[in-house]
Amino acid sequence: CSDELEKEPETNFAESQVFTTEEGVETAVNGIYLAISSGAYHGSAYHGLVAPVSGKFYSQQGSSEDATRLETSPSNIWLVRMWPQMYSAINNANLVIANLEDQNLSLSNREAALGNAYFARAVVYFDLVRFFGAVPLRTTPVNDDELYLPRTPVDEVYAQIINDFEKAEELLPENPAYEGRPKKYAANAFLAKVYLTRASGPDGDPSFYSKAKEEALKVVGKYSLVPTYAELFDIDNENTSESIFELQYGHTGAIRNSEAARSYTPSNSAFVPGTIRTFGRYKPNKETYSNHAEQYPGDPRIDATFIYNSYPLSNGGEEEVYPVQVNGNDGFPYIRKYLDPTYNGTTTKRNFLKLRYADVLLMLAEIENELNGPGSAYQYVNQVLARARNTGNGMADEPADWGGMTQDEFRKRILKERQYEMLGEGHEWFDTRRNGYQYLLNEVVLLHNNFIDSLSNEYPRLRDYIYPDDSKNMLLPIPFNEISRNPEINEQNPGY
Amino acid sequence: TIIDENNIPLTGATIFEKGTSNGAAADFDGEYEITVSNSDAILVFNFLGYEQKEVPVNNQSVIDVQMAPAAESLDRVVVVGYGEQTRGQVTGSITSLEPSDEELENSNSVEDYIQGRASGVYVSSNGFEPGAPTSIKIRGTNSLTGNSQPLYVIDGIIVNSATEDVADPLTGGSSYLSPQAGITGLNPRDIESVEILKDASATAIYGSRGSNGVVIITTKQGEEGNAKFEFSIQSRFGSIVNDIDVLGSDDYIAYQNEYRELQGFSPNFYIYEDGSVAEFQNSEDYMIANSALIPRLVPVNWSDYTYQNSLSNTYRLSVSGGSETTKYYISGGYTENEGIVPRTYARTGDFNLNLVQDLNEKTKLRTKISASLSKNSASKGTDNLGGTNNNLIRNIYSAAPFFGVQSNRPDEVGSADLENVFEGPLAWLQDYDDFANEFRTLARVKLDWKFAKNFTYSLNLGGDYRYKDRSIYYGLNLRRGVEVGGEAGYSELKRFKYNIDNIIEYKNRSLKGGHNLDAMAGFIVDSKSIERNSINGTGFPLQDLRGDGLSNASIYQRYFLGKEEELILSAISRISYNYKWKYLINFSFRADGSSNFSKGNRWGYFPAVGVAWRAEKEKFLKNSETISQLKLRLGWGLTGNQNINPYSFFASYVTPSTVYADGNEAVPTTVPGNLVNPELTWETTSQYNAGIDFGILDDRFSFTADAYYKDIYDLLIYFPLPGSAGGFEAYPANRGALVNKGIEFSLNADIIDNDDFTWNFYGNISFNRNEVGNLTNLPVQDFGTERGAGFLGNNISGGNYFKSAANIFLEGRPAAVFFGYETNGIINNEEELANAVPFNGVEPQLGDVYMVDQNGDGIVNDQDRTIIGDPNPDYNFGIGSSIKYKNWSLNVLFNGVQGMDIANANLQRTDYAETNSNNIRPNAYFDAWRPDNPDAQYPRVGYDLVTDIDFTDRLVEDASFVRLSNLSLSYQIPLKEDSFINSANISVSGRNLALWTDYTGFDPEVESYSYDPLRVGVDRNSFPNQRTYSIGLNVSF
């Protein structure tokens, strides 16, 4: 009678069923990317937490208030959701790796699937280590014996990331069978970023610059800049030749897949169909806009990046915003990159560009400047600037090609340039942290505080915050329930 | 000489010559003399409580007789697991209840009836809305899985306990509906008796189902005789009690404008000279200049506006009767219950047939078929995990007390059609639907075959089918609805359970030498299969059909289909032996194999033994005039719990509700469905029980006391995991242990027992102490001021309020004690301010809540959390009495709980004069700290430091209470002997007539998460209770 007691789920698949066919394996790979794209990670939490805490954005949402003040609480709702979701993505990848490691498996997509799993795992750990520092490093599917892991030192986490990206480079195809899946060079692009991050800042190891360059050069020529900056954010023109890694979103149901469309699009605007509600929750800080506008007046990227001065309302009117309005909720510009005219109130088809080729060129410029000075670095940044000037109907004056800078000048400008080129694409936090606390203090905290202070004389009731001078903001706090539930972790990040 | 089984003379025994009136009686020494008519005469010996004995004279001149105690034919039969015993045979702890008609009439449900009537049983409610779940705990918290409810067995049908429900119709969205539950499908008026099996020696026969206790319900059967019709009708009227008082319109304006002023902002409201009120815009000059154009606000008391009197009507007809061989009981009825909130109701029609047929001398067939159909309409209750904005009751007490206020409208409802937009409570009343339909049928066929002397074989087939659907709709006046153009979801539950019991029973009362032996053995199959599905859609071009227009949605979510199956195969046996009904032993054994566990972990073995000594049968008490019963009982047994999601040991992949996309197209996606625990096995309870039953004056006064010790180990638990464990929220595991120990007493007294006048009094009281036992696998760590192995409970909410756990489970501490910050009033003066320290990095100021720095490190943070309350009651009790005088009868029942804390989560909103538009309790405003109110009990206006997230002892309240739960008076109408009507009875009754408590929420008898053992003792937007009065008529003919 024991057989009678052998019940198997009828409406779930057995793990073994998934990994016996090529189609099944693809569903599991999609499962990894789903976890990365899901609301709790890139869909919502990444925007709700990382944008404001970068110090370049303001959020009017209650659940982001602490992050907006740069006083992130370990119980911040986005943080509490994002951390487990990141490990969920890692576990999904670990399961694919564990199930496909057997080289005798006769599945034609085995290598590509493994490549995707290593790639995705490395992408997530790379985010984790930069957000939190030392984190639990899990490279096998979670099981009973290893429910609790201590934090692994940063160097070891990076070693694993590099190892994974190197494996991904080997295994990923040159031409993926599915749109939106990374090519092998995506691994090189990320490796370049990993080494650059390791090399940067007062605590960095400059010897990594040459490895960064080596990896970045492998990517050169494998992707190309699209002709104009604006078309990068054309909703009908996704997964372009410039896209290296892009998370895919579509109208696939009645459950919200991403907050981006409704959270960046100003409320009651004509950018979405009339009855659809958007919130305009996350907005660039005033200085974020002003710095760019002052640096490059007439830069076509400004129009493609920001909604400023005013925007059209769904009822035909106009709403005035920064810099026309300085006060209150309207005293901010908005980000234009997540507009979605197909937004239906629930799902957006707007993809998330995790890494694109312009980033690699800017990295190369930065690396080359560090290694050999500005002379040989201009060629890379100027490619990006030239494309930026292209309006589609001719060339704008700004941003003009670079030349004649000192190495130090170049170093400062290139970091700003990254903000102008990629604002709102999720790089601000990383770029303002990897160069050390002094950089964060100057380029975020003081820049912001001095700016709103100067406005405050005119407008005494600004709805904005003064950022603290606190080096805890080099990292995010570990979520409170990770610490309370994981006996192997007792230590919060410094300052929290 | 006539002697008993112990050779004691039986004084007063009677002797008759059979067939004649010739008789005599035994004297003090048991001796007798009788002269018989002839030598073939037969003598008949009788003595009360002994079996009659006949002896032929056969020319003897001295006939000595030893009489044997009567089999317990007069003793009450107690239904025990898979069989019956006489009360005297019982060695375990069993509470038997035989409800009177009046008691049943005044009970809405079985749980309702049990409350206050049985020692060791604690009933709490998830709210008082029709259809809200109720939870029963027997002898403390017994399990930390989702289901700690007792097993219900109705007429031999294993009925699942209450907590299963349909999948959330809005699958995977941010909707987290709380389950609706309860023992459905049984009308309390059909109950004949209820047996509550409390200790392991009684419940171990149910093995894996027994650890939470067992409630066996027997429904009414027909009796031989002419058809007897009974008709009853009852109407019940109710109204809200203990409403939460909040600021009236004028005070609310004062509060709002005060906090705005303190923030340096313009006021929220403007009061014109004529006293009319408007929302403030721009400037005072503007308000005056545009006075004619600016709409005025109309004050409203949302509570008065919303709550109505409830009305409930019950109609019921039953027919019973039978011949010598066939007995029937047929009943049916209809109950409609309209709640105190408009548009909420529960309507149930039910039917029940019990048939007992003697097929021949040796076989008996019992058949039961019952069915019920109910429709339920609920208001928006507390989300399981979400915030509390979406809650009707919360809206009633915290909405701005005006019509036409912007803040009462859903945030993002456009301004164009404001005139037509419902607001606050009104929107939730009018534009939210939660409908449920349930069909449930219970059926059973039982065949008893006496295939040999002393042997009976019985086959019992029980089936329980439950269908439920639930439909949810959010209209355009609700934020959630308007964001997506209306949202509707529909889900179904189809659940079928069956049990097959094969049992052979042996019963022998005539073994030589006073030995009595019962034995039984059997083989049981117990199976459950569940199917759940759900579908939801958004974007309705037309809203008119509301949820029923689901086909009209423009976007659909992936259809969900889930099936589960569970099978338990068991072998059971019981031996019940006694020597002269004096020394008794019951031994039982059950082996259970459950499909919920993997091979090797699947079988559980559950032995139990109980012994008893009936001292009243001993010489020294035998002839006692006063002591009629003195029974000592001892028992031990193992019981189990296998109640965890099936397939927890099986690694599975599922298709998630949202899939990945490629371009704009959905692509097939699978993700791991669970975190496997292949080692998962039975949770085991080892329970000791010692009891005494004491009765005097023929049991007119009876008293029972029991003491127990329960050690629950290998606890099955969904253990909260850190995020780094693969992102899984919880892990099904055997972790830790719980200890419950307690004593319970019950008393029954027929103080007066005459034909015309009876007065009965009963009472019970139970003390339970609970402790978290050895937590294996968990390291010792710090939790605030506490150090030890332990874990925190589940977070109360995922929204902005109470985003932390309320409970902690620490080795050596009571389970689920409250864990949070201790406070010390308000920082009222400079001296206190000097001593206060920063909380979470924010410097204190006058009027803040004084947070206690437990570790003295100069700051208050996570490390200063400590134990701030205990939701486990010290004791609970029930006291009742019934008085009958001629045609009048009066019943009264009080129940109460003492020494229990409740975390009143509602205070987070209502007890702080924060900086938002929520209305608050008057004291929070009037007694807020101000420079001129330096002895304040409440923080300053505008304080919002610990209001939202953190759990402080300001929320913990003593929830001890005593309630007059039931009072009824009935009158038997005198009828002529030859009347067509046999009897007629009118009754009036009241429920929840008085409540004595210091608790400031709606009702202290509350458990907002009764389905989640890791969230205990929390009141989060519970539904208010009502006081009801009813009038009823019962006629039989």
CSV table of N, CA and C in Angstrom, one decimal, chain A residues 2 4-13 15 18-19 27-28 30-31 33-34 37 75 77 83-84 87-88 91-92 95 138 142 144 147-148 179 248-251 253-256 262 277 279 281 344 346 461 482 484-485 487, chain B residues 171-172 265 412 414 479 483-484 555-557 561-563 565 567 593 595 602 647 650-654 656 658-664 667-670 672 675 719-728 731 735 779 792 798 803:
chain,number,residue,atom,x,y,z
A,2,SER,N,2.2,1.1,0.2
A,2,SER,CA,3.0,2.3,0.2
A,2,SER,C,3.0,3.1,-1.1
A,4,GLU,N,0.5,3.6,-2.9
A,4,GLU,CA,-0.7,4.5,-2.8
A,4,GLU,C,-0.3,5.9,-2.2
A,5,LEU,N,0.6,5.8,-1.3
A,5,LEU,CA,1.0,7.1,-0.6
A,5,LEU,C,1.9,7.9,-1.4
A,6,GLU,N,2.3,7.4,-2.5
A,6,GLU,CA,3.3,8.2,-3.4
A,6,GLU,C,2.5,9.2,-4.2
A,7,LYS,N,2.3,10.4,-3.7
A,7,LYS,CA,1.6,11.4,-4.4
A,7,LYS,C,2.5,12.4,-5.0
A,8,GLU,N,2.3,12.7,-6.3
A,8,GLU,CA,3.1,13.8,-6.9
A,8,GLU,C,2.2,14.9,-7.3
A,9,PRO,N,2.7,16.1,-7.3
A,9,PRO,CA,1.9,17.2,-7.6
A,9,PRO,C,1.4,17.1,-9.1
A,10,GLU,N,0.1,17.4,-9.3
A,10,GLU,CA,-0.4,17.3,-10.6
A,10,GLU,C,-0.3,18.6,-11.4
A,11,THR,N,-0.3,19.7,-10.7
A,11,THR,CA,-0.3,20.9,-11.5
A,11,THR,C,1.1,21.6,-11.4
A,12,ASN,N,2.1,21.0,-10.8
A,12,ASN,CA,3.4,21.5,-10.9
A,12,ASN,C,4.3,20.5,-11.6
A,13,PHE,N,5.4,21.1,-12.2
A,13,PHE,CA,6.3,20.2,-12.8
A,13,PHE,C,7.3,19.7,-11.8
A,15,GLU,N,11.1,18.9,-11.0
A,15,GLU,CA,12.4,19.6,-11.4
A,15,GLU,C,13.0,18.8,-12.6
A,18,VAL,N,11.5,19.5,-16.0
A,18,VAL,CA,11.9,20.8,-16.7
A,18,VAL,C,13.2,20.7,-17.4
A,19,PHE,N,14.1,19.9,-16.9
A,19,PHE,CA,15.5,19.8,-17.4
A,19,PHE,C,15.7,18.6,-18.3
A,27,THR,N,12.4,27.5,-20.5
A,27,THR,CA,11.5,28.1,-19.6
A,27,THR,C,12.2,28.4,-18.2
A,28,ALA,N,13.1,27.6,-17.9
A,28,ALA,CA,13.9,27.8,-16.6
A,28,ALA,C,14.8,29.0,-16.8
A,30,ASN,N,14.2,31.5,-18.8
A,30,ASN,CA,13.3,32.7,-18.7
A,30,ASN,C,13.0,33.0,-17.2
A,31,GLY,N,12.9,31.9,-16.4
A,31,GLY,CA,12.6,32.1,-15.0
A,31,GLY,C,13.6,32.9,-14.3
A,33,TYR,N,15.5,35.3,-15.7
A,33,TYR,CA,15.4,36.7,-16.2
A,33,TYR,C,14.1,37.3,-15.6
A,34,LEU,N,13.1,36.4,-15.4
A,34,LEU,CA,11.8,36.9,-14.8
A,34,LEU,C,12.1,37.4,-13.4
A,37,SER,N,13.8,40.7,-13.5
A,37,SER,CA,13.0,41.8,-14.0
A,37,SER,C,11.8,42.1,-13.1
A,75,SER,N,14.4,48.7,7.4
A,75,SER,CA,13.1,48.1,7.1
A,75,SER,C,12.4,48.8,5.9
A,77,ILE,N,10.7,49.4,2.7
A,77,ILE,CA,9.9,48.3,2.0
A,77,ILE,C,10.5,47.8,0.7
A,83,TRP,N,16.1,42.5,-1.7
A,83,TRP,CA,17.2,41.6,-1.2
A,83,TRP,C,16.8,40.1,-1.5
A,84,PRO,N,15.6,39.7,-1.0
A,84,PRO,CA,15.3,38.3,-1.2
A,84,PRO,C,15.0,38.0,-2.7
A,87,TYR,N,18.3,37.2,-4.3
A,87,TYR,CA,18.7,35.8,-4.0
A,87,TYR,C,17.8,34.8,-4.7
A,88,SER,N,16.6,35.2,-5.0
A,88,SER,CA,15.7,34.3,-5.7
A,88,SER,C,16.2,34.1,-7.1
A,91,ASN,N,19.1,31.9,-7.0
A,91,ASN,CA,18.8,30.5,-6.8
A,91,ASN,C,18.3,29.9,-8.1
A,92,ASN,N,17.5,30.6,-8.8
A,92,ASN,CA,17.0,30.1,-10.1
A,92,ASN,C,18.2,29.8,-11.0
A,95,LEU,N,20.0,26.7,-9.8
A,95,LEU,CA,19.3,25.4,-10.1
A,95,LEU,C,19.5,25.0,-11.6
A,138,ARG,N,26.1,32.4,-2.4
A,138,ARG,CA,25.5,31.1,-2.6
A,138,ARG,C,25.6,30.6,-4.1
A,142,VAL,N,19.7,26.4,-2.9
A,142,VAL,CA,19.6,26.4,-1.4
A,142,VAL,C,19.0,25.1,-1.0
A,144,ASP,N,18.5,22.3,2.7
A,144,ASP,CA,18.4,22.2,4.2
A,144,ASP,C,19.7,22.4,5.0
A,147,LEU,N,20.9,26.6,4.9
A,147,LEU,CA,19.9,27.7,4.9
A,147,LEU,C,20.5,29.0,5.2
A,148,TYR,N,21.5,29.0,6.1
A,148,TYR,CA,22.0,30.2,6.6
A,148,TYR,C,23.5,30.3,6.2
A,179,GLU,N,15.5,37.1,-28.8
A,179,GLU,CA,15.7,38.5,-28.6
A,179,GLU,C,15.8,38.9,-27.2
A,248,GLN,N,13.4,42.5,-20.4
A,248,GLN,CA,12.3,42.6,-21.3
A,248,GLN,C,11.0,42.7,-20.5
A,249,TYR,N,10.2,43.6,-20.9
A,249,TYR,CA,8.8,43.8,-20.3
A,249,TYR,C,7.8,43.8,-21.5
A,250,GLY,N,6.6,43.3,-21.2
A,250,GLY,CA,5.5,43.3,-22.2
A,250,GLY,C,4.2,43.3,-21.5
A,251,HIS,N,3.2,43.5,-22.3
A,251,HIS,CA,1.8,43.4,-21.7
A,251,HIS,C,1.4,42.0,-21.6
A,253,GLY,N,-0.2,40.5,-18.8
A,253,GLY,CA,-1.2,40.1,-17.8
A,253,GLY,C,-1.8,41.3,-17.1
A,254,ALA,N,-2.5,41.0,-16.1
A,254,ALA,CA,-3.2,42.0,-15.3
A,254,ALA,C,-2.6,42.3,-14.0
A,255,ILE,N,-1.3,41.9,-13.9
A,255,ILE,CA,-0.6,42.2,-12.6
A,255,ILE,C,0.6,43.1,-13.0
A,256,ARG,N,0.8,44.1,-12.2
A,256,ARG,CA,1.9,45.1,-12.6
A,256,ARG,C,3.2,44.4,-12.7
A,262,ARG,N,4.5,54.1,-14.5
A,262,ARG,CA,3.7,55.0,-13.7
A,262,ARG,C,4.4,55.8,-12.7
A,277,ARG,N,-3.8,56.3,-15.0
A,277,ARG,CA,-3.2,57.1,-13.9
A,277,ARG,C,-1.7,56.8,-13.8
A,279,PHE,N,1.9,58.5,-11.6
A,279,PHE,CA,2.2,59.1,-10.3
A,279,PHE,C,3.3,60.2,-10.3
A,281,ARG,N,6.3,59.8,-9.3
A,281,ARG,CA,6.9,59.7,-8.0
A,281,ARG,C,8.4,60.1,-7.9
A,344,ASN,N,-1.1,50.6,-19.8
A,344,ASN,CA,-2.5,50.3,-19.6
A,344,ASN,C,-2.9,50.4,-18.1
A,346,THR,N,-1.4,49.0,-15.8
A,346,THR,CA,-0.9,47.8,-15.0
A,346,THR,C,0.4,47.4,-15.6
A,461,ARG,N,9.9,77.6,1.6
A,461,ARG,CA,9.2,76.4,1.9
A,461,ARG,C,9.4,75.3,0.9
A,482,GLU,N,16.8,40.1,7.3
A,482,GLU,CA,17.9,39.2,7.0
A,482,GLU,C,18.7,39.0,8.3
A,484,SER,N,17.6,39.5,11.4
A,484,SER,CA,16.9,38.9,12.5
A,484,SER,C,16.6,37.4,12.2
A,485,ARG,N,16.7,37.0,10.9
A,485,ARG,CA,16.3,35.6,10.6
A,485,ARG,C,17.6,34.8,10.3
A,487,PRO,N,21.0,33.6,11.6
A,487,PRO,CA,21.9,33.6,12.7
A,487,PRO,C,23.3,33.8,12.4
B,171,THR,N,-5.3,36.7,-7.9
B,171,THR,CA,-4.0,36.0,-7.7
B,171,THR,C,-2.8,36.8,-8.0
B,172,GLY,N,-1.9,36.8,-7.0
B,172,GLY,CA,-0.6,37.3,-7.3
B,172,GLY,C,-0.5,38.8,-7.3
B,265,PHE,N,2.6,75.4,7.7
B,265,PHE,CA,1.8,75.3,6.5
B,265,PHE,C,0.5,76.0,6.7
B,412,GLU,N,-5.9,59.0,-6.5
B,412,GLU,CA,-5.7,59.3,-7.9
B,412,GLU,C,-6.9,59.4,-8.7
B,414,GLY,N,-9.4,61.1,-10.7
B,414,GLY,CA,-9.3,62.4,-11.4
B,414,GLY,C,-10.2,63.4,-10.9
B,479,ARG,N,-9.4,53.4,-5.4
B,479,ARG,CA,-8.1,53.7,-6.0
B,479,ARG,C,-7.6,52.5,-6.8
B,483,GLU,N,-7.3,52.8,-11.0
B,483,GLU,CA,-6.0,52.7,-11.7
B,483,GLU,C,-6.0,51.8,-12.9
B,484,VAL,N,-6.9,50.9,-12.9
B,484,VAL,CA,-6.9,49.9,-14.0
B,484,VAL,C,-8.2,49.8,-14.7
B,555,ILE,N,-8.0,43.2,-20.1
B,555,ILE,CA,-6.7,42.5,-19.8
B,555,ILE,C,-7.0,41.4,-18.8
B,556,TYR,N,-6.4,40.2,-19.1
B,556,TYR,CA,-6.6,39.1,-18.2
B,556,TYR,C,-5.3,38.7,-17.6
B,557,GLN,N,-5.4,38.2,-16.4
B,557,GLN,CA,-4.2,37.6,-15.8
B,557,GLN,C,-4.2,36.1,-16.1
B,561,LEU,N,-4.5,27.3,-12.0
B,561,LEU,CA,-5.1,26.0,-11.7
B,561,LEU,C,-4.2,25.3,-10.8
B,562,GLY,N,-4.7,24.9,-9.6
B,562,GLY,CA,-3.8,24.1,-8.7
B,562,GLY,C,-4.6,22.9,-8.1
B,563,LYS,N,-3.9,21.8,-8.0
B,563,LYS,CA,-4.6,20.6,-7.5
B,563,LYS,C,-3.7,20.0,-6.4
B,565,GLU,N,-3.5,16.6,-3.5
B,565,GLU,CA,-4.1,15.4,-3.1
B,565,GLU,C,-3.4,14.9,-1.8
B,567,LEU,N,-3.4,11.7,1.2
B,567,LEU,CA,-3.9,10.4,1.5
B,567,LEU,C,-3.3,9.9,2.8
B,593,GLY,N,0.2,6.3,7.8
B,593,GLY,CA,1.1,6.7,6.7
B,593,GLY,C,0.5,7.8,5.9
B,595,SER,N,0.7,10.7,2.8
B,595,SER,CA,1.3,11.0,1.6
B,595,SER,C,2.0,12.4,1.6
B,602,ARG,N,7.3,8.6,6.4
B,602,ARG,CA,5.9,8.7,6.2
B,602,ARG,C,5.1,8.1,7.3
B,647,TYR,N,3.3,17.7,-0.8
B,647,TYR,CA,4.5,17.8,-1.7
B,647,TYR,C,5.6,18.7,-1.2
B,650,PHE,N,8.9,17.5,-2.3
B,650,PHE,CA,9.0,17.2,-3.7
B,650,PHE,C,9.4,18.5,-4.4
B,651,ALA,N,10.6,18.5,-5.1
B,651,ALA,CA,11.1,19.7,-5.8
B,651,ALA,C,10.3,19.9,-7.0
B,652,SER,N,9.6,21.0,-7.1
B,652,SER,CA,8.7,21.3,-8.2
B,652,SER,C,9.0,22.6,-8.9
B,653,TYR,N,8.6,22.7,-10.1
B,653,TYR,CA,8.7,24.0,-10.8
B,653,TYR,C,7.3,24.4,-11.2
B,654,VAL,N,7.0,25.7,-11.1
B,654,VAL,CA,5.7,26.2,-11.4
B,654,VAL,C,5.8,27.3,-12.5
B,656,PRO,N,4.8,30.8,-13.0
B,656,PRO,CA,4.3,31.9,-12.2
B,656,PRO,C,3.2,32.7,-12.8
B,658,THR,N,2.9,35.8,-13.3
B,658,THR,CA,3.4,36.7,-14.4
B,658,THR,C,4.6,36.0,-15.0
B,659,VAL,N,4.7,36.0,-16.3
B,659,VAL,CA,5.8,35.4,-17.0
B,659,VAL,C,6.7,36.4,-17.6
B,660,TYR,N,7.8,35.9,-18.1
B,660,TYR,CA,8.8,36.8,-18.8
B,660,TYR,C,8.3,37.1,-20.2
B,661,ALA,N,8.8,38.2,-20.7
B,661,ALA,CA,8.3,38.7,-22.1
B,661,ALA,C,9.5,38.7,-23.0
B,662,ASP,N,9.2,38.6,-24.2
B,662,ASP,CA,10.3,38.7,-25.3
B,662,ASP,C,9.6,39.6,-26.3
B,663,GLY,N,10.2,40.8,-26.5
B,663,GLY,CA,9.5,41.8,-27.3
B,663,GLY,C,8.3,42.1,-26.4
B,664,ASN,N,7.1,42.0,-27.0
B,664,ASN,CA,5.9,42.2,-26.2
B,664,ASN,C,5.2,40.9,-25.9
B,667,VAL,N,6.6,34.8,-22.8
B,667,VAL,CA,7.3,33.5,-23.2
B,667,VAL,C,7.1,32.5,-22.1
B,668,PRO,N,7.1,31.2,-22.4
B,668,PRO,CA,6.9,30.2,-21.4
B,668,PRO,C,8.0,30.3,-20.3
B,669,THR,N,7.6,30.3,-19.1
B,669,THR,CA,8.5,30.6,-18.0
B,669,THR,C,8.2,29.6,-16.8
B,670,THR,N,9.2,29.1,-16.2
B,670,THR,CA,9.0,28.3,-15.0
B,670,THR,C,10.0,28.8,-13.9
B,672,PRO,N,11.3,27.8,-9.7
B,672,PRO,CA,11.2,26.8,-8.6
B,672,PRO,C,10.0,27.1,-7.7
B,675,LEU,N,10.8,25.3,-1.6
B,675,LEU,CA,12.1,24.9,-1.0
B,675,LEU,C,11.9,23.6,-0.4
B,719,PHE,N,8.9,28.0,8.6
B,719,PHE,CA,9.9,28.8,9.3
B,719,PHE,C,10.3,30.0,8.5
B,720,PRO,N,10.2,31.2,9.1
B,720,PRO,CA,10.5,32.4,8.3
B,720,PRO,C,12.0,32.3,7.9
B,721,LEU,N,12.3,32.5,6.7
B,721,LEU,CA,13.7,32.4,6.2
B,721,LEU,C,14.3,33.8,6.0
B,722,PRO,N,15.6,33.9,6.1
B,722,PRO,CA,16.3,35.2,5.7
B,722,PRO,C,16.2,35.2,4.1
B,723,GLY,N,16.2,36.4,3.6
B,723,GLY,CA,16.1,36.5,2.1
B,723,GLY,C,17.2,35.8,1.4
B,724,SER,N,18.4,35.7,2.0
B,724,SER,CA,19.5,35.1,1.3
B,724,SER,C,19.3,33.6,1.1
B,725,ALA,N,18.3,33.0,1.7
B,725,ALA,CA,18.0,31.6,1.5
B,725,ALA,C,17.2,31.4,0.2
B,726,GLY,N,17.7,31.9,-0.9
B,726,GLY,CA,17.0,31.7,-2.2
B,726,GLY,C,15.8,32.5,-2.4
B,727,GLY,N,15.6,33.5,-1.5
B,727,GLY,CA,14.4,34.3,-1.7
B,727,GLY,C,13.1,33.6,-1.2
B,728,PHE,N,13.2,32.4,-0.6
B,728,PHE,CA,12.0,31.8,-0.2
B,728,PHE,C,11.6,32.4,1.2
B,731,TYR,N,10.2,28.1,5.2
B,731,TYR,CA,10.7,26.8,4.9
B,731,TYR,C,9.9,25.8,5.8
B,735,ARG,N,10.8,21.9,13.5
B,735,ARG,CA,11.7,22.7,14.3
B,735,ARG,C,11.1,23.0,15.6
B,779,PRO,N,20.8,28.5,16.6
B,779,PRO,CA,21.8,29.0,17.5
B,779,PRO,C,21.3,30.0,18.5
B,792,LEU,N,11.6,35.3,15.2
B,792,LEU,CA,10.5,36.3,15.3
B,792,LEU,C,9.3,35.7,14.5
B,798,GLY,N,2.7,44.2,5.3
B,798,GLY,CA,3.7,44.6,4.3
B,798,GLY,C,3.5,46.0,3.9
B,803,LYS,N,4.9,47.3,10.2
B,803,LYS,CA,5.7,46.5,9.2
B,803,LYS,C,6.7,45.7,9.9
